[in-house]
Amino acid sequence: MLSILPTASLVVGPDGDVLHANPRTLALGLVNRMRLVVPELATLAAEVAESGAPIEREMRVRRPPLGRELLELHARTALLGTGVVLILIDDLSEERRVDAVRRDFVANVSHELKTPVGALSVLAEAVLSCSDEADQVRHFAERMQLEATRLASLIQDVIDLSRLQGDDPANRAEIVDVDEMVERAIDEVRTLATAHHVEFLVGQPSTAYLLGDRSQLQTAVRNLLTNAIAYSPSSTRVAVAARLADGIVEVMVKDQGIGIPANDLDRVFERFYRVDPARSRVTGGTGLGLAIVKHVCQNHGGECRVWSEVGVGSTFTLRLPAYVEGAPNPSLEVVQ
Ligand code: ADP
């Protein structure tokens, strides 16, 4: 019975020998050669064997064998017979980690919201103090518009990201024409590209299809295009190409922009991570664009790869499983 429990469970004998340990216990590394390797658990078993009373205890222990990672465990015990103790252990580490990430995110969002709200308040004061001077009023009002736009895009990105996290695109899967989806994403950012004097070079049609959420996929491509424009000097080119290779659809966005230092490459997909916060503020970035791209890829069973060199440019590639007509896909209900 213990071996099918999702909870780590073990039975300890009178001399401290482990009589039974289920696979979850072994996976956590709590038992080795049928001995408990975490002293806190051995002490717990001894206490229960002696007192006979069940004990419930939370403990933070170093994960064996290297001890680099901390495990947060919740242990419940019962005496099975003379000196024989049953221990059931829930690993709370993942839950606690997710809680911490959520708390961080809320703190970060609040901090990010404060900046434009603070700016709006200062600008409103400025308008009040120069209400007789039309030029000044116009100047401050324009800046207020800019801050309001920034606020709106931050709120939109937070909403997008939270939707993505609680969403499975399989629920609304449709067959998506990759070339058409990429073309639409390009259309959405054309005005921005023209304003920055950035030219698009679009590759040959891929004639490929994806099964997924069209609007999520288009948002991911649009975010890559927006970044390619924002982090490139004017009069440069952005190449966009889609292709089908070995059952994988690749959508590549390549710019001739400022590039990303090697040390930052792994971190750019984190929420609110910016290589240069000052520049991001100028471009009006929210710091969530690539986090959204990452989640869209994950939700579709794919990934986003990045190559970059400072001063040369960056290439972001979405890699997603292609939809092949006739291929069995029993878990997905297709809406056409
Ligand atoms: P932001 O809204 O700040 O652009 P993103 O999540 O889209 O946030 O990107 C995170 C960071 O990654 C950016 O602040 C920028 O430093 C870097 N970055 C993203 N795309 C590019 C690119 N094409 N070229 C250079 N740097 C980029």
CSV table of C-alpha atoms and ligand atoms in Angstrom, one decimal, residues 227-228 231 255 258-260 268 273-276 280 285-291 314 316, ligand 1:
chain,number,residue,atom,x,y,z
A,227,ASN,CA,12.2,43.8,-29.0
A,228,ALA,CA,14.1,43.4,-32.3
A,231,TYR,CA,17.0,47.1,-29.3
A,255,ASP,CA,18.1,41.6,-35.6
A,258,ILE,CA,22.8,46.0,-29.6
A,259,GLY,CA,23.0,42.3,-28.6
A,260,ILE,CA,22.9,40.7,-25.2
A,268,VAL,CA,16.3,37.6,-20.1
A,273,TYR,CA,14.8,41.1,-15.9
A,274,ARG,CA,16.4,43.8,-18.1
A,275,VAL,CA,20.0,44.0,-19.2
A,276,ASP,CA,19.9,47.7,-19.1
A,280,SER,CA,14.2,49.6,-21.2
A,285,GLY,CA,9.4,48.0,-22.2
A,286,THR,CA,7.5,46.2,-19.4
A,287,GLY,CA,10.2,43.6,-18.7
A,288,LEU,CA,7.6,40.9,-19.2
A,289,GLY,CA,7.7,40.4,-23.0
A,290,LEU,CA,10.1,37.5,-23.0
A,291,ALA,CA,8.5,35.9,-20.0
A,314,SER,CA,20.4,38.7,-31.6
A,316,PHE,CA,15.4,34.5,-31.1
B,1,ADP,P1,11.5,44.6,-22.1
B,1,ADP,O1,10.1,45.0,-22.0
B,1,ADP,O2,12.4,45.3,-21.1
B,1,ADP,O3,12.0,44.6,-23.5
B,1,ADP,P2,11.6,41.7,-22.3
B,1,ADP,O4,11.2,40.6,-21.4
B,1,ADP,O5,10.9,41.7,-23.7
B,1,ADP,O6,11.4,43.1,-21.6
B,1,ADP,O7,13.2,41.6,-22.5
B,1,ADP,C1,14.0,41.5,-21.4
B,1,ADP,C2,15.4,42.1,-21.7
B,1,ADP,O8,16.1,41.3,-22.6
B,1,ADP,C3,15.3,43.5,-22.3
B,1,ADP,O9,15.1,44.5,-21.3
B,1,ADP,C4,16.6,43.6,-23.0
B,1,ADP,O10,17.6,44.0,-22.1
B,1,ADP,C5,16.9,42.2,-23.5
B,1,ADP,N1,16.4,42.0,-24.9
B,1,ADP,C6,15.3,41.4,-25.3
B,1,ADP,N2,15.3,41.3,-26.6
B,1,ADP,C7,16.4,41.8,-27.1
B,1,ADP,C8,17.0,42.0,-28.4
B,1,ADP,N3,16.4,41.6,-29.5
B,1,ADP,N4,18.2,42.6,-28.5
B,1,ADP,C9,18.9,43.0,-27.3
B,1,ADP,N5,18.4,42.9,-26.1
B,1,ADP,C10,17.2,42.3,-26.0
